[in-house]
PDB file of C-alpha atoms in Angstrom:
ATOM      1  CA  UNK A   1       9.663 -12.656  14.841  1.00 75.00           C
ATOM      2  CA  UNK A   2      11.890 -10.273  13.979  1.00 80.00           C
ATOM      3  CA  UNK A   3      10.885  -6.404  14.459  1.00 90.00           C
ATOM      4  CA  UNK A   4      12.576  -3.102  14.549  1.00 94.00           C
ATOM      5  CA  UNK A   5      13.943  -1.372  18.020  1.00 95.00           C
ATOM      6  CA  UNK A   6      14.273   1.966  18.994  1.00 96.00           C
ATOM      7  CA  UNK A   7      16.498   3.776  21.067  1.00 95.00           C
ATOM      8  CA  UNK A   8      16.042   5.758  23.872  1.00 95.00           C
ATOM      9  CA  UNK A   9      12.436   5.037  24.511  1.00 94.00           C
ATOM     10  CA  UNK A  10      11.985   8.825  26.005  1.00 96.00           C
ATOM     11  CA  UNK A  11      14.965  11.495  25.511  1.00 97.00           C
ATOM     12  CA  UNK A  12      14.355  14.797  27.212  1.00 97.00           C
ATOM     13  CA  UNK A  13      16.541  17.227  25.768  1.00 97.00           C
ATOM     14  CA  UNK A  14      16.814  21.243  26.322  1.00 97.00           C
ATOM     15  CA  UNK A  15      15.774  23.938  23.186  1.00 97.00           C
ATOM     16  CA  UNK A  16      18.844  24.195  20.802  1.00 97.00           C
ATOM     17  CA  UNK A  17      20.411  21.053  22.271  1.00 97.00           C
ATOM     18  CA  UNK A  18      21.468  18.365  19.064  1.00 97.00           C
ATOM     19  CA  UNK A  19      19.643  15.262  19.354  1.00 98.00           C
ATOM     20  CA  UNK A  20      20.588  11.449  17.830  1.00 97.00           C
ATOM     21  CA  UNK A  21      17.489   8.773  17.946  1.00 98.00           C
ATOM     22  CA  UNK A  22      18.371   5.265  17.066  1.00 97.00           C
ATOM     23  CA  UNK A  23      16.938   2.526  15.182  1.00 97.00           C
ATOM     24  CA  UNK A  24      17.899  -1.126  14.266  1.00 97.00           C
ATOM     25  CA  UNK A  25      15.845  -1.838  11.569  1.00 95.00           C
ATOM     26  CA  UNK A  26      15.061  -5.606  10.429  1.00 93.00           C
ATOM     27  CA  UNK A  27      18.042  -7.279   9.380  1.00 89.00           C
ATOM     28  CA  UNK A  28      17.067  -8.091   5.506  1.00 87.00           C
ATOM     29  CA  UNK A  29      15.622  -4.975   5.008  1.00 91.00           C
ATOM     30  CA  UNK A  30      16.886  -2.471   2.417  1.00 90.00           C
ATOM     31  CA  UNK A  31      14.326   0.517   2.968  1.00 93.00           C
ATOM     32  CA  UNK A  32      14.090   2.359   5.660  1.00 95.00           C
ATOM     33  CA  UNK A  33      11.647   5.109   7.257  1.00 96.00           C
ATOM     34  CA  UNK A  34      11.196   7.837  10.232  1.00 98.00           C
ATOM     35  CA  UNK A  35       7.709   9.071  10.680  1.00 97.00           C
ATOM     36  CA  UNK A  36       6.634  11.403  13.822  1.00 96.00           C
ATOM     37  CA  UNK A  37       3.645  12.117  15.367  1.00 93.00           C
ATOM     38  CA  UNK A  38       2.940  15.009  17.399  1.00 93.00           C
ATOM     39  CA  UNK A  39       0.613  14.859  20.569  1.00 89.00           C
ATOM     40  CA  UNK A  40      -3.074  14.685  19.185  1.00 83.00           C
ATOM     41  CA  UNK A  41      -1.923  14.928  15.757  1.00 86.00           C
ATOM     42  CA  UNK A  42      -1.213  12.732  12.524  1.00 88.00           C
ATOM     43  CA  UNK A  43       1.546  10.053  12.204  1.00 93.00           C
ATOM     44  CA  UNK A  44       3.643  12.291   9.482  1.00 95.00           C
ATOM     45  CA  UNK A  45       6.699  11.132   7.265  1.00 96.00           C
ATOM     46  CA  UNK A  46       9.699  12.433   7.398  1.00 97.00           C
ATOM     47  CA  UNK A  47      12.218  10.856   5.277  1.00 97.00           C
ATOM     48  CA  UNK A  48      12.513   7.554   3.630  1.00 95.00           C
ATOM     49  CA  UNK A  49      16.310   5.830   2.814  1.00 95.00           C
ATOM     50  CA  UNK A  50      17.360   3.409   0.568  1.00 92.00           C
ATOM     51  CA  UNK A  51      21.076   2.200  -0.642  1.00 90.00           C
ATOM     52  CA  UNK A  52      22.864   4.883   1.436  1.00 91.00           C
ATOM     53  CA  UNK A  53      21.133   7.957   0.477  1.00 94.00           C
ATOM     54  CA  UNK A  54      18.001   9.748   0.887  1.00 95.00           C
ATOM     55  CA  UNK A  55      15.028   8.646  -1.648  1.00 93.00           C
ATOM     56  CA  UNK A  56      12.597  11.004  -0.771  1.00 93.00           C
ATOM     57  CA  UNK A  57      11.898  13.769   2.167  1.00 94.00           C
ATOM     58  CA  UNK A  58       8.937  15.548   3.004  1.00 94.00           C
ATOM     59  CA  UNK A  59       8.596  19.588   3.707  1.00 93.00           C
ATOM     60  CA  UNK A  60       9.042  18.709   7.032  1.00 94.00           C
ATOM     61  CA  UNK A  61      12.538  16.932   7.225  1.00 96.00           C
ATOM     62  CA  UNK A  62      14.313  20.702   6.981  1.00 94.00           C
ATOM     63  CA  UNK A  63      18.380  21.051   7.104  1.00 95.00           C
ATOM     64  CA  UNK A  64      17.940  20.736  10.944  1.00 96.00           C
ATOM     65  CA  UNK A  65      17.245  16.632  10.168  1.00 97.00           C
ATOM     66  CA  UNK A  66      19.703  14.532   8.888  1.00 97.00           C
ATOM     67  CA  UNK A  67      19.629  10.221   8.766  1.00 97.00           C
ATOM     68  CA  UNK A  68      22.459   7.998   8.473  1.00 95.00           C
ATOM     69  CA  UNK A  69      23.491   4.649   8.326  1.00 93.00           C
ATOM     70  CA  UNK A  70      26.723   4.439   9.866  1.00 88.00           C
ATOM     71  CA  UNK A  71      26.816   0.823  10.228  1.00 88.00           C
ATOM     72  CA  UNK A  72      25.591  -2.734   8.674  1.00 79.00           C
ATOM     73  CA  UNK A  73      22.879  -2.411  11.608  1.00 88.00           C
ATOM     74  CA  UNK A  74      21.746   1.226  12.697  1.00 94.00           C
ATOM     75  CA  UNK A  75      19.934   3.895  11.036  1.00 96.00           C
ATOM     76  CA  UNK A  76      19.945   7.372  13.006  1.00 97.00           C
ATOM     77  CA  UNK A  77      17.520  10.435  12.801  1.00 98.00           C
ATOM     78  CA  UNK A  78      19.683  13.751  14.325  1.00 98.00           C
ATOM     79  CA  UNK A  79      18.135  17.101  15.007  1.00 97.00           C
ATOM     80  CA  UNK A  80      21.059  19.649  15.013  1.00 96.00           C
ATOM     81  CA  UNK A  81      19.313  22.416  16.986  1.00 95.00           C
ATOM     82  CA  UNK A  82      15.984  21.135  18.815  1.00 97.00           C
ATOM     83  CA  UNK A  83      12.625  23.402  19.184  1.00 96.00           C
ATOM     84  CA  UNK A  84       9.899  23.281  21.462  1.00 97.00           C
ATOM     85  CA  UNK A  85       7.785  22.309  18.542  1.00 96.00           C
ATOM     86  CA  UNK A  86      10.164  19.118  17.956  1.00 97.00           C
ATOM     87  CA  UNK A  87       8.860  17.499  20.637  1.00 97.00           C
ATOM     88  CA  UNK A  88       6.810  14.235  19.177  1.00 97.00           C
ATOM     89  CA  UNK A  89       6.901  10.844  19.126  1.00 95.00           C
ATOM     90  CA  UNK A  90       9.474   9.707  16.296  1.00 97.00           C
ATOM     91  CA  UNK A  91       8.797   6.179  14.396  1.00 97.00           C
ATOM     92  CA  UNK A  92      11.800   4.212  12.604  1.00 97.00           C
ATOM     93  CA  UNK A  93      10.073   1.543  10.041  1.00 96.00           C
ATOM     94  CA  UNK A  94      11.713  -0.822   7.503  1.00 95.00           C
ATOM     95  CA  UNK A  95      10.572  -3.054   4.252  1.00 91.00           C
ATOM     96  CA  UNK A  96      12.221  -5.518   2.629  1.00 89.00           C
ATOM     97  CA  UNK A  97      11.031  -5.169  -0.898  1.00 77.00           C
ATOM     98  CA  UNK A  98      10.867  -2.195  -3.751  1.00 68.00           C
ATOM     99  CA  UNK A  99       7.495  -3.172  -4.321  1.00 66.00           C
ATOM    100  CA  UNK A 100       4.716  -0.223  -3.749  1.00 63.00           C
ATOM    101  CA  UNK A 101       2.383  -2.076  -1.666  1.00 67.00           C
ATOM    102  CA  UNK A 102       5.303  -4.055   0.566  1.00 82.00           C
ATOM    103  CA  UNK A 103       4.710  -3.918   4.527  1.00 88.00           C
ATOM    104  CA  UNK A 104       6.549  -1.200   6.372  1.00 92.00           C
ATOM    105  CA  UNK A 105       7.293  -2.361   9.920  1.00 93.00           C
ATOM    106  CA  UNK A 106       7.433   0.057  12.548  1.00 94.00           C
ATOM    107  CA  UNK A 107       9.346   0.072  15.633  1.00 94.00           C
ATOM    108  CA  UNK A 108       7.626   1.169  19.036  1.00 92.00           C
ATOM    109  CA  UNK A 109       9.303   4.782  18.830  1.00 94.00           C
ATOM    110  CA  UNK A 110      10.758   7.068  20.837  1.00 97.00           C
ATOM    111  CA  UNK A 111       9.281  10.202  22.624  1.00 96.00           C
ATOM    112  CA  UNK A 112      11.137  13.206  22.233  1.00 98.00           C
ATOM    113  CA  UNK A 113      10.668  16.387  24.791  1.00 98.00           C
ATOM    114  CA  UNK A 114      12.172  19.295  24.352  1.00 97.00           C
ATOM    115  CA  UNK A 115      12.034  21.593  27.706  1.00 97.00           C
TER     116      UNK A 115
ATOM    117  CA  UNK B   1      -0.935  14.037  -3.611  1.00 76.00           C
ATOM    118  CA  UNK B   2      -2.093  11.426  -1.414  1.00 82.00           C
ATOM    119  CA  UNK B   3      -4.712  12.189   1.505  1.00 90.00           C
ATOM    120  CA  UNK B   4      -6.546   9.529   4.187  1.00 94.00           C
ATOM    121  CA  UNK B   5      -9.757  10.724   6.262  1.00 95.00           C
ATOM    122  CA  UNK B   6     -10.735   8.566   9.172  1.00 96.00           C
ATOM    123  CA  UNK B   7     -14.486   9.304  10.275  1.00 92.00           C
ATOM    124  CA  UNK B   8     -14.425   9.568  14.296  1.00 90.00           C
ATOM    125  CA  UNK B   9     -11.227  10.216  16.255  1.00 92.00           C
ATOM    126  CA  UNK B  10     -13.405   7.866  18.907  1.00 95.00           C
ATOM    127  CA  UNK B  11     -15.480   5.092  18.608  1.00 97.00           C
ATOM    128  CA  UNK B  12     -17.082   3.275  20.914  1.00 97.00           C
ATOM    129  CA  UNK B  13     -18.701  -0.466  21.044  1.00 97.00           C
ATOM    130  CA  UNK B  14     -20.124  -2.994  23.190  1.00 97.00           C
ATOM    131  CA  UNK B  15     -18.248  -5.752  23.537  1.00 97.00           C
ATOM    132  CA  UNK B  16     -19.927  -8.597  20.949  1.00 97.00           C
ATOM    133  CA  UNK B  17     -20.958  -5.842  19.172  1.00 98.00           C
ATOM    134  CA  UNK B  18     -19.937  -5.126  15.020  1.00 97.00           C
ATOM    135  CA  UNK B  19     -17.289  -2.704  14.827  1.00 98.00           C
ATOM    136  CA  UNK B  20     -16.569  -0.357  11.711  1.00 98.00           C
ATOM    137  CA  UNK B  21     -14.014   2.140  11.729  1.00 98.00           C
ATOM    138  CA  UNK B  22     -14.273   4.471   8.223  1.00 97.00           C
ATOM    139  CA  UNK B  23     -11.418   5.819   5.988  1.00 97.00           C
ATOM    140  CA  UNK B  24     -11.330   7.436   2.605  1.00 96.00           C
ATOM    141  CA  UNK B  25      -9.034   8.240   0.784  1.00 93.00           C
ATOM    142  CA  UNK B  26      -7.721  10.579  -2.040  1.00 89.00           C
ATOM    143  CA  UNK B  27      -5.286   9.285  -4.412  1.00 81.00           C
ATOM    144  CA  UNK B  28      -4.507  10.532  -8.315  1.00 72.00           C
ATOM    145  CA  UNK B  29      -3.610   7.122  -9.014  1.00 76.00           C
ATOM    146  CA  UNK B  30      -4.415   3.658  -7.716  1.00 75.00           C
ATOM    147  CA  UNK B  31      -3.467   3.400  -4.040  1.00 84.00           C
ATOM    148  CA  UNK B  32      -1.789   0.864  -1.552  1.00 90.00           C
ATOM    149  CA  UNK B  33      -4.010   1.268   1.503  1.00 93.00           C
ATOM    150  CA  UNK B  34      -3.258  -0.296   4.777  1.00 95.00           C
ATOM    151  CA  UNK B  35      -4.825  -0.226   8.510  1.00 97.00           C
ATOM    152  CA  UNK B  36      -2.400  -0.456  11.185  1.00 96.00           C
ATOM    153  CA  UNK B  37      -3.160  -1.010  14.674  1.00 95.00           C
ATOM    154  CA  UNK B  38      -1.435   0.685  17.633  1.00 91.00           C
ATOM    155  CA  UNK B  39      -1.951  -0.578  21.185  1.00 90.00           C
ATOM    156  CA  UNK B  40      -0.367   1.662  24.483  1.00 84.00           C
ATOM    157  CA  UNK B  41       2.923   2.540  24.665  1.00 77.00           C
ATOM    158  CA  UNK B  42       3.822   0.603  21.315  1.00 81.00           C
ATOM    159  CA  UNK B  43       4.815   0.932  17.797  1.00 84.00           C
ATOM    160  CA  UNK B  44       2.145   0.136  14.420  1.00 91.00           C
ATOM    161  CA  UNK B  45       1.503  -3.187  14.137  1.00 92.00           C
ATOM    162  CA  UNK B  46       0.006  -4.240  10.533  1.00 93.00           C
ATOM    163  CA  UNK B  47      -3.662  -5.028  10.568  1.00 96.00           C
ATOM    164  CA  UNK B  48      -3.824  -5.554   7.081  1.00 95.00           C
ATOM    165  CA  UNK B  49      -3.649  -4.491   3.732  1.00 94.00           C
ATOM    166  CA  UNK B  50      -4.942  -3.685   0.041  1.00 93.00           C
ATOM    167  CA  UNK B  51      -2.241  -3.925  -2.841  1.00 88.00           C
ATOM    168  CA  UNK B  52      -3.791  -5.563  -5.721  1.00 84.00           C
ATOM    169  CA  UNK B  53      -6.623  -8.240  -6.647  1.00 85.00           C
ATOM    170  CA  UNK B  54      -9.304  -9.214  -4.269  1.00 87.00           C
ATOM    171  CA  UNK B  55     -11.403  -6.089  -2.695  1.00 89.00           C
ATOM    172  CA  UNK B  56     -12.071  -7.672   0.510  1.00 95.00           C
ATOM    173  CA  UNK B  57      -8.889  -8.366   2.491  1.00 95.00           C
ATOM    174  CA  UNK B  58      -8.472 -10.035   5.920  1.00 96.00           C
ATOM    175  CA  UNK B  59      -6.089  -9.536   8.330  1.00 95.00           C
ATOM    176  CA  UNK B  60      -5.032 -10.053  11.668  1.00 94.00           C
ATOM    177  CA  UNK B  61      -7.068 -10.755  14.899  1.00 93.00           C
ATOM    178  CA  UNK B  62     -10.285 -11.381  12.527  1.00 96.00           C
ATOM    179  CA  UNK B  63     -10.401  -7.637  11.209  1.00 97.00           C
ATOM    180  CA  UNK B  64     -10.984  -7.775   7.637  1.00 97.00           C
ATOM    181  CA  UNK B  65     -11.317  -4.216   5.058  1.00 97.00           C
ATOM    182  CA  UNK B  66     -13.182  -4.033   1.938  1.00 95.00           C
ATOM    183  CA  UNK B  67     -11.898  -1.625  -1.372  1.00 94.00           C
ATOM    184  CA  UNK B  68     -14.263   0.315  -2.793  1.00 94.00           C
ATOM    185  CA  UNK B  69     -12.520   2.421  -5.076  1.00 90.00           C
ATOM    186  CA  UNK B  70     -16.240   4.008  -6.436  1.00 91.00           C
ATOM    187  CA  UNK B  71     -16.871   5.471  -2.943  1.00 93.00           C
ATOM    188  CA  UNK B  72     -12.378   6.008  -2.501  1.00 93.00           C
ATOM    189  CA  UNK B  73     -13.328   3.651   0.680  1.00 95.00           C
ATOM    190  CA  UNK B  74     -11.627   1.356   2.594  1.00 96.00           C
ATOM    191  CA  UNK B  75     -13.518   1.042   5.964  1.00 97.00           C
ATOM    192  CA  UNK B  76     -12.525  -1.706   8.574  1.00 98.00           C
ATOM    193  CA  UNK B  77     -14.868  -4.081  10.285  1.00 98.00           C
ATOM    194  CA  UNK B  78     -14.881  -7.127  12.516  1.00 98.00           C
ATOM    195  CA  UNK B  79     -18.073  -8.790  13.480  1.00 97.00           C
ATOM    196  CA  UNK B  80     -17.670  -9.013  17.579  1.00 97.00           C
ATOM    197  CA  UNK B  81     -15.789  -6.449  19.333  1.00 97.00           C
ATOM    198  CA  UNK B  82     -13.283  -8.199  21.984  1.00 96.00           C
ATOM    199  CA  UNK B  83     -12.399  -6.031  24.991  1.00 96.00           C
ATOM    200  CA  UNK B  84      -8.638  -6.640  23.835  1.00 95.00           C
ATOM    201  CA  UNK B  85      -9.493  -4.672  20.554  1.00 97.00           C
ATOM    202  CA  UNK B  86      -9.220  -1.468  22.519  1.00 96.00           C
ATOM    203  CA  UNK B  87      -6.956  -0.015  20.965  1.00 96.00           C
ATOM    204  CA  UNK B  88      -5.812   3.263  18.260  1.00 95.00           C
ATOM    205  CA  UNK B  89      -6.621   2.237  14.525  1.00 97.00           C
ATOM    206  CA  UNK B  90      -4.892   4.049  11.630  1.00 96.00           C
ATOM    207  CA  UNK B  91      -5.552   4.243   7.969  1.00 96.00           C
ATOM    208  CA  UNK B  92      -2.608   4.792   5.140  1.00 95.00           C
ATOM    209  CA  UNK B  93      -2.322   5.519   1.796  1.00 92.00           C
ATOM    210  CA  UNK B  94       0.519   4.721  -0.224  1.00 87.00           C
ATOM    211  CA  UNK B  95       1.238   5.503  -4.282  1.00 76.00           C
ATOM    212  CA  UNK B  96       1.457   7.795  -7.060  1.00 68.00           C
ATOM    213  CA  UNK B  97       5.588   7.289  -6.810  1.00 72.00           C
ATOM    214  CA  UNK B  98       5.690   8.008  -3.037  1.00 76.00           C
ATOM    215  CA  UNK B  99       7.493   6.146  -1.099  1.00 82.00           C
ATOM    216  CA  UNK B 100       5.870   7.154   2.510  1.00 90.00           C
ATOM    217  CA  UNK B 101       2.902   6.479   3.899  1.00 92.00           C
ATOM    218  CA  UNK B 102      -0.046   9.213   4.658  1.00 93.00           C
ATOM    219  CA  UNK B 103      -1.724   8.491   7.445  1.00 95.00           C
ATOM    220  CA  UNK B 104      -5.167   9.377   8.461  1.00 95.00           C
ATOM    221  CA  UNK B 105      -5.728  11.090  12.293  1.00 93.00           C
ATOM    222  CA  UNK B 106      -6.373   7.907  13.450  1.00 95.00           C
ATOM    223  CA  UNK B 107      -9.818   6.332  15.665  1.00 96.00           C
ATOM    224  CA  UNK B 108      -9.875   5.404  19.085  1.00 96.00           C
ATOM    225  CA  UNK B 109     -12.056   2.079  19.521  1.00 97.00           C
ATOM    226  CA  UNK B 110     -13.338   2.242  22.878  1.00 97.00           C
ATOM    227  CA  UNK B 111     -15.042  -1.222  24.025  1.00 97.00           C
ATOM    228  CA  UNK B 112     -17.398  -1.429  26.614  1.00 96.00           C
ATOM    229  CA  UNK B 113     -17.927  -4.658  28.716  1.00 94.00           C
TER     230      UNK B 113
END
């Protein structure tokens, strides 16, 4: 079955350092997602993408976030200037469909620690 | 604006036993709602979900949810509580033009043997 992958499974990266998480979403798939989820907290959304551009971002995803799609295959989350309070566990997810109640599928994230 | 409580951050069963996990939710218009599963040291996995049509939904690993939109509900049960259901359980709400998903705090089932 096909399913979305994440790279690095754990990055440890130093305050103010510039950080690049990876995702290969499911092939098809036309929409795609990065949620976090800090330690003990909420799965939150960051950003959703959709035909090369940003559809909609939450008050989270500041100008230290940026996505992008650089390729047929990968879709990238960067942090230009880490914080301590960065460090979470980051989610990629894809859906195939425009419709509201379509399945988002999530990958199995990657745990970001900033020291 | 969308908004997902989940009754319990733990709950614990005996294996056999009925398990309900609770959610409401707050949406100004009618919601998506889905219940995704998330074992250790992986990503969601889909339980099921709640789009249109039938209240009661099944889903995976015989977990089924039932839409109540009169009590903004949509609790999660299974009848016998395997020891392989351990596990964390989140509840999400999706509409009113959003395109992400809010997610409840999420409910640790505990099962004991």
């Amino acid at each position: 079955e096909p399913e979305v992958t994440q790279t690095p499974s754990h990055q440890v990266t130093q305050m103010g350092q510039e950080v690049i998480l990876r995702c290969v979403p499911i092939s098809n798939h036309l929409y795609f997602y990065w949620y976090r989820q800090i330690l003990g907290q909420k799965v939150e959304f960051l950003v959703s993408f959709y035909n090369n551009e940003i559809s909609e971002k939450s008050e989270i995803f500041d100008d230290q976030f940026s996505v992008e799609r650089p390729d047929g295959s990968n879709f990238t989350l960067k942090i230009r200037s880490t914080k301590l309070e960065d460090s979470a566990m980051y989610f990629c997810a894809s859906r195939a469909y425009s419709g509201g109640g379509d399945t988002q599928y999530f990958g199995p994230g990657t745990r970001l620690t900033v020291l | 604006a969308q908004s997902v409580t989940q009754l319990g951050s733990h709950v614990s069963v005996s294996e056999g036993a009925l398990v309900l996990l609770r959610c409401n939710y707050s949406s100004s218009v009618p919601p998506y709602l889905f219940w995704y599963v998330q074992y250790p040291n992986q990503g969601l996995q889909l339980l099921l979900k709640y789009t249109t049509g039938a209240t009661l939904v099944k889903g995976i690993n015989g977990f089924e949810a039932e839409f109540k939109k009169s009590e903004t509900s949509f609790h999660l049960t299974k009848p016998s509580a395997h020891m392989s259901d351990a596990a964390e359980y989140f509840c999400a709400v999706r509409g009113g033009g959003a395109d992400g998903l809010t997610f409840g705090k999420g409910t640790h089932l505990i099962i004991q043997p």
